[in-house]
XYZ file of C-alpha atoms in Angstrom:
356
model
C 0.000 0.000 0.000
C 0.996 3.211 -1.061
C 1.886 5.927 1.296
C -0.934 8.037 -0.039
C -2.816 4.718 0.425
C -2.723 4.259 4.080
C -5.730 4.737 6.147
C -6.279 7.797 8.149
C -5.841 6.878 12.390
C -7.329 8.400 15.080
C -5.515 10.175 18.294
C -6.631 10.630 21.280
C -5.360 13.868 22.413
C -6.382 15.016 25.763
C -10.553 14.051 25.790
C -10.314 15.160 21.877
C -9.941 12.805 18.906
C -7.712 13.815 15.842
C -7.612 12.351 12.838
C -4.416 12.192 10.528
C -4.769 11.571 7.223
C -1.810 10.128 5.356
C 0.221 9.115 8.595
C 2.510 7.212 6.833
C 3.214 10.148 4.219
C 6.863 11.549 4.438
C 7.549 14.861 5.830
C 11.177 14.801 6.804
C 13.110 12.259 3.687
C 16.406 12.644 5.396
C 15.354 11.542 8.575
C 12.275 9.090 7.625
C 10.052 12.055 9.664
C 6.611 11.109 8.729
C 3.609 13.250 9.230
C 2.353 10.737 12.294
C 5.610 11.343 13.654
C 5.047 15.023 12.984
C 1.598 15.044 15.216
C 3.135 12.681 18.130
C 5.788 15.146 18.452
C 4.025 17.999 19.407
C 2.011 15.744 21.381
C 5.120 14.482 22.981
C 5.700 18.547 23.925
C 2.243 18.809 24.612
C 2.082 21.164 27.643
C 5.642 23.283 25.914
C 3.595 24.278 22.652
C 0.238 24.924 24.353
C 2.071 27.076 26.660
C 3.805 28.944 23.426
C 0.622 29.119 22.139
C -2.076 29.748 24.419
C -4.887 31.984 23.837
C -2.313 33.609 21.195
C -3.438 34.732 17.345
C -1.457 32.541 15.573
C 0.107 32.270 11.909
C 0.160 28.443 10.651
C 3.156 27.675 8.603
C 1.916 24.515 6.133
C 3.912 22.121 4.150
C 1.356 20.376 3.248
C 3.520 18.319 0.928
C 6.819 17.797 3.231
C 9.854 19.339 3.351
C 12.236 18.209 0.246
C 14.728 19.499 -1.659
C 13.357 22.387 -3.660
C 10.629 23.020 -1.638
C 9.663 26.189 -2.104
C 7.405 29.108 0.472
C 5.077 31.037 -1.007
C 5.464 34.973 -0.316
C 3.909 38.221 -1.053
C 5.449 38.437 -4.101
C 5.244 35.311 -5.422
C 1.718 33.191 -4.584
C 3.099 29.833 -6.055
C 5.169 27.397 -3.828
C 4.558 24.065 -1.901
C 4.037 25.654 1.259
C 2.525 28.930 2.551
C 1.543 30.793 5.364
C -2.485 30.410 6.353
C -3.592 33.870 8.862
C -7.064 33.217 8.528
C -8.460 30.007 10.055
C -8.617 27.129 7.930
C -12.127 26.506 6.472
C -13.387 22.961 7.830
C -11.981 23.752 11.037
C -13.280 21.714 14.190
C -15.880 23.519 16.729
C -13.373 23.657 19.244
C -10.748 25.770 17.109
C -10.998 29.020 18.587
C -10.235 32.580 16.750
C -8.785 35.968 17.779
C -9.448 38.919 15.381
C -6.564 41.062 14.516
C -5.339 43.853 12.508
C -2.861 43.826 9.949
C -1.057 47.033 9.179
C -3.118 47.767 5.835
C -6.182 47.904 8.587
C -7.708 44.450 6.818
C -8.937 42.130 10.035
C -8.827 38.567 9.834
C -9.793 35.791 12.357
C -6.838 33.551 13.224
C -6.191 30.250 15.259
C -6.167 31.213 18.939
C -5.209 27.456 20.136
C -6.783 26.914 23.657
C -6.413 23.229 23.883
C -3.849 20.723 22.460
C -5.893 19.037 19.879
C -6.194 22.399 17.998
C -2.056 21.623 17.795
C -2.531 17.891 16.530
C -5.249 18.938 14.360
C -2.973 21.461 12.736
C -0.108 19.330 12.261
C -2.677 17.145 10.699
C -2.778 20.205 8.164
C 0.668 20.061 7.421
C 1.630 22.819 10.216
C 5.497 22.535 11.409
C 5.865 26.218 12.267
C 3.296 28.099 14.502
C 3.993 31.716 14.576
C 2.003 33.342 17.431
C 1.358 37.147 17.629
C 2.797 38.770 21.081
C -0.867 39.198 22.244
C -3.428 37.322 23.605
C -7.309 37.120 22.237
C -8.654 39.114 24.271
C -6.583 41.981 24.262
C -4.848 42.192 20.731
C -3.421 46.209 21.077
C -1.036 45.176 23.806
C 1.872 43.242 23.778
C 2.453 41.029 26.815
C 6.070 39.768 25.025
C 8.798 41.929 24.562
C 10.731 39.673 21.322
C 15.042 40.264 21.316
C 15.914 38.347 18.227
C 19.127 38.117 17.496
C 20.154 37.357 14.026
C 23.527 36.336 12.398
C 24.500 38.304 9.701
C 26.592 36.703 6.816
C 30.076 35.644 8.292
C 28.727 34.666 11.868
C 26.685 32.052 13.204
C 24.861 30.461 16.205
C 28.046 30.875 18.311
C 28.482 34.568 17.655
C 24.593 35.258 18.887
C 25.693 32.516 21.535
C 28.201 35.310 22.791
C 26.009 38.343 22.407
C 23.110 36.571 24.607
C 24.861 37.109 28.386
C 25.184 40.534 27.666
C 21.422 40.512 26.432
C 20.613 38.997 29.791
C 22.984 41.247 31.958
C 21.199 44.063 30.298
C 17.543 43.285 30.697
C 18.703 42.665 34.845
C 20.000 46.513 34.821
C 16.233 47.459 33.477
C 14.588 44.976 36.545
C 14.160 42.277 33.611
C 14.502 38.884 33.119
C 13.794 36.926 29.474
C 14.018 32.935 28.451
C 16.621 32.386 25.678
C 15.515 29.463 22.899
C 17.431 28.772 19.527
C 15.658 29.632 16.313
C 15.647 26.457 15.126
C 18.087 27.868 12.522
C 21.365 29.971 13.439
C 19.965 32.675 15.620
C 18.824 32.801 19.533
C 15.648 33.929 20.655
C 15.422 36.001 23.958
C 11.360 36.306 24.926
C 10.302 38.649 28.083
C 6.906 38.485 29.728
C 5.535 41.984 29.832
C 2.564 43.777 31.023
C -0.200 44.044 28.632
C -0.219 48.069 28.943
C 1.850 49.067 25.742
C 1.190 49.274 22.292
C 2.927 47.772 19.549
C 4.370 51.130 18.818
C 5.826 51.471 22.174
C 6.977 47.984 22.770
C 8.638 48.125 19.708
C 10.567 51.665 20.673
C 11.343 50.575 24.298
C 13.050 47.445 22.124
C 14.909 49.596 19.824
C 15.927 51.643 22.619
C 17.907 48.200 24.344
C 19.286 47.167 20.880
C 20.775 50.706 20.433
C 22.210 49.815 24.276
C 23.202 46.626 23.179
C 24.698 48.137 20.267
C 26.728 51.239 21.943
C 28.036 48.295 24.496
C 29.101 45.781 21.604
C 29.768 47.915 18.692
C 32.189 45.643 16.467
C 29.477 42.485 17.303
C 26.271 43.584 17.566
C 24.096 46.353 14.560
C 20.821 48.164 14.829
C 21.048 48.686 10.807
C 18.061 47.947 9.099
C 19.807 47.680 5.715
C 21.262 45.274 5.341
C 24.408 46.980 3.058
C 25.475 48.544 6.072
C 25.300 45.585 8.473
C 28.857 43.561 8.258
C 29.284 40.381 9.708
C 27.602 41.554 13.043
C 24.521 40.101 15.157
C 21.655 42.139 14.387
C 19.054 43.011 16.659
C 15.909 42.690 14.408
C 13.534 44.751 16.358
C 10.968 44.754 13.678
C 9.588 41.647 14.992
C 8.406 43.919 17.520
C 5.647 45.643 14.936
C 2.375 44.409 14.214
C 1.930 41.335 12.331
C 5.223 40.143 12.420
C 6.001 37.071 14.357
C 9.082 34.664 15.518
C 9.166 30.724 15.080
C 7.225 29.704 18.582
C 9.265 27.606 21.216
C 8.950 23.891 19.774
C 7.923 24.840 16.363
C 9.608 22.599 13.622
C 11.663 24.413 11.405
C 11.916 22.759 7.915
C 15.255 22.374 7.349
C 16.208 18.796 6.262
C 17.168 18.113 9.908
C 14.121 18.529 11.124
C 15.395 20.629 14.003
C 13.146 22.560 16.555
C 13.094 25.719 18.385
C 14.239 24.892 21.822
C 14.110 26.312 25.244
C 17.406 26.873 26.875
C 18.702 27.435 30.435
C 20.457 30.723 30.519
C 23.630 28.343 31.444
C 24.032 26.231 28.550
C 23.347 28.574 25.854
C 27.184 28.486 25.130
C 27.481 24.782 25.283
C 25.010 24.034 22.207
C 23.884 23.887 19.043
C 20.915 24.146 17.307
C 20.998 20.619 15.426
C 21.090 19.236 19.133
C 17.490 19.634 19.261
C 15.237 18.069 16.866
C 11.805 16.149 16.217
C 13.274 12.526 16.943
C 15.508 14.287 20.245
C 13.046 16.825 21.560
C 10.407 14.826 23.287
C 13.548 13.149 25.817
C 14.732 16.637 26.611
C 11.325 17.660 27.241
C 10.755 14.872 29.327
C 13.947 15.209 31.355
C 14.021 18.743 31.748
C 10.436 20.056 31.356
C 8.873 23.055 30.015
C 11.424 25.734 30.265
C 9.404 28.085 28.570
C 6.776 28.328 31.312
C 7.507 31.327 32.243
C 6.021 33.281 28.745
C 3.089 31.377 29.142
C -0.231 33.507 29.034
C -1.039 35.240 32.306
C 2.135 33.221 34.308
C 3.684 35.988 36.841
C 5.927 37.591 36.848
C 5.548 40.385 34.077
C 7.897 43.513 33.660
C 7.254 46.794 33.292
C 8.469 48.474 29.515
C 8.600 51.828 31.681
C 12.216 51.770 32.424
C 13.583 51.114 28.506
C 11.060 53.704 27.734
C 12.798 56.107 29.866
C 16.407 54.586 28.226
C 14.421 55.256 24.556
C 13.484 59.108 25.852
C 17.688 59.968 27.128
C 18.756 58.292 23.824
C 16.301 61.045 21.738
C 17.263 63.888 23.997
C 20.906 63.137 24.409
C 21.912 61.644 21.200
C 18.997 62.522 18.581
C 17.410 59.166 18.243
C 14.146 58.672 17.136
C 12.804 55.747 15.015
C 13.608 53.470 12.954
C 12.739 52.102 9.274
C 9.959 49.625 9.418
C 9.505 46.996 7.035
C 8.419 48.008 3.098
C 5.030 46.693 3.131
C 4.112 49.041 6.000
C 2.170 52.505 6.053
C 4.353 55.555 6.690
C 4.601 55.707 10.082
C 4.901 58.970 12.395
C 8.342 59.853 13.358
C 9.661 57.375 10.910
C 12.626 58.414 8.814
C 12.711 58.087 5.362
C 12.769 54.094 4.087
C 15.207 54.177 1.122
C 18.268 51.876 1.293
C 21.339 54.247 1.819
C 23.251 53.597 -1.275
C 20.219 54.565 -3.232
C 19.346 57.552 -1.149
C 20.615 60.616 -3.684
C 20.132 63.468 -0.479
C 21.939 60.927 1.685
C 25.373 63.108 2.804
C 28.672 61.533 0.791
């Protein structure tokens, strides 16, 4: 029988039953990851990628066909591709999916996932699902951040162990502003630092009180760590991408599958091993024994878990740097509206007032 062939089976996932079509279909060739293996995975992490989840709008990432060599993601620009992003809730969806309405920047709405129970997690894998990318909100409150999001990416010419060195100082910082965040790998070469915040800022301030600590970072670390949007004026630095701080963009969820041939996941870290590893040490087939052994590490970002910081302090850091130094905001990404205060979004070397 045919891998297409095989009969759908039936999970029982916490009082709910799932049904996976296909199980036997291939997700992962390199590793003989099938789709069942796929579902019982985030099973396996059940209470981890609830917890990322909870209660959170959230962007479903489907490769509905696998990961294989030249799989491509749709994108904006170009609709075609074996996999694509899915905002709005699938249609067919089970009476126990839940939605949150949100806003994107153009001011369209849509109604996305809000996962509330585990089976809405199995019943998305089911969907081909390996990346959830949750909004820094919950559903019931979708102005104000409760995350503040530090992502720090390699630039060409560094890797995992340069962001590895950057992310003490990261934490060392956040403690001088009464903060402490949970560090996870990307799942690819960057490290993740998340910090539970109190819903009282919008997305416009929580994403200027985190400009304000890359800047810090930045005036600390200056030959390792850029605040450069462009990316022609980068170098082989860790940048701070604090445009996953606006609205509508998201970061890879703790335990998401990332779908590189590997099959390697976003994992949790404690603050004193970040230096000791790699990211290809945690994947599907190793996740669920680290899970077991050391247990959801990422507790502390779940939805309403204490404690939660106050943004009021880098605030104050973003107000000196204005009034001391002159600066204000930064570019946001090209498919956004103009924003207020924003300077002007042309790539430097293309910018003809731009002083030479």
């Amino acid at each position: 029988m045919s891998p297409s062939a095989t009969p759908a089976v039936e999970l029982e996932v916490r009082g709910r039953t799932v049904r996976v079509s296909s199980p036997d279909k291939v997700y992962f060739p390199e590793r003989g990851i099938t789709k069942l293996d796929v579902v019982n995975y985030f099973v396996s992490v059940g209470d981890g990628i609830l917890g990322a989840l909870l209660d959170r709008p959230t962007t479903l990432e489907r490769w509905p066909k696998g990961v294989f060599e030249g799989a491509k993601l749709a994108t904006r620009m170009d609709s075609t591709g074996d996999a694509f992003y899915q905002k709005r809730v699938p249609q067919g969806a089970p009476e126990y999916v839940k939605t949150a309405r949100i806003a994107f920047p153009s001011g369209r709405t849509a109604d996305e996932v809000a996962p509330s129970e585990l089976a809405v997690v199995a019943w998305a894998a089911n969907l081909g699902t390996l990346t959830f990318h949750p909004w820094p909100v919950l559903g019931d409150d979708v102005e104000s951040p409760d995350q503040m999001r530090i992502d720090l990416d390699p630039q060409p010419g560094t890797d995992f162990s340069d962001a590895a060195r950057v992310a003490p100082h990261v934490r060392e910082l956040l403690a001088e502003h009464g903060m402490e965040g949970t560090p996870k790998t990307s799942g690819g070469r960057g490290i993740h630092i998340f910090v539970p915040i109190e819903p009282r800022w919008s997305f416009v301030e929580a994403r200027r009180a985190t400009i304000a600590f890359g800047r810090e970072l930045e005036r600390r670390m200056p030959e390792q760590v850029t605040m450069k949007w462009w990316k022609e004026e980068r170098g082989q630095k860790i940048f701070v991408d604090y445009n996953q701080m606006a609205r509508d963009r998201t970061i890879a969820s703790a335990y998401s599958i990332r779908t590189n041939p590997r099959a390697t996941v976003s994992a949790p870290l404690r603050w004193d091993e970040v230096g000791d590893v790699h990211p290809d040490d945690f994947d599907v087939l190793t996740m669920p024994a680290r899970f077991a052994e050391v247990g959801d590490l990422f507790a502390p970002l779940v939805a309403h878990a204490a404690p939660r910081y106050s943004l009021e302090p880098l605030l104050e850091l973003a107000a000196r740097q204005e009034a001391e130094e002159g600066h204000g905001d930064l570019p946001y990404p090209p498919e956004y509206p103009k924003m207020p205060g924003e300077p002007k979004r042309v790539q430097p070397s293309k910018d003809r007032d731009r002083p030479r």
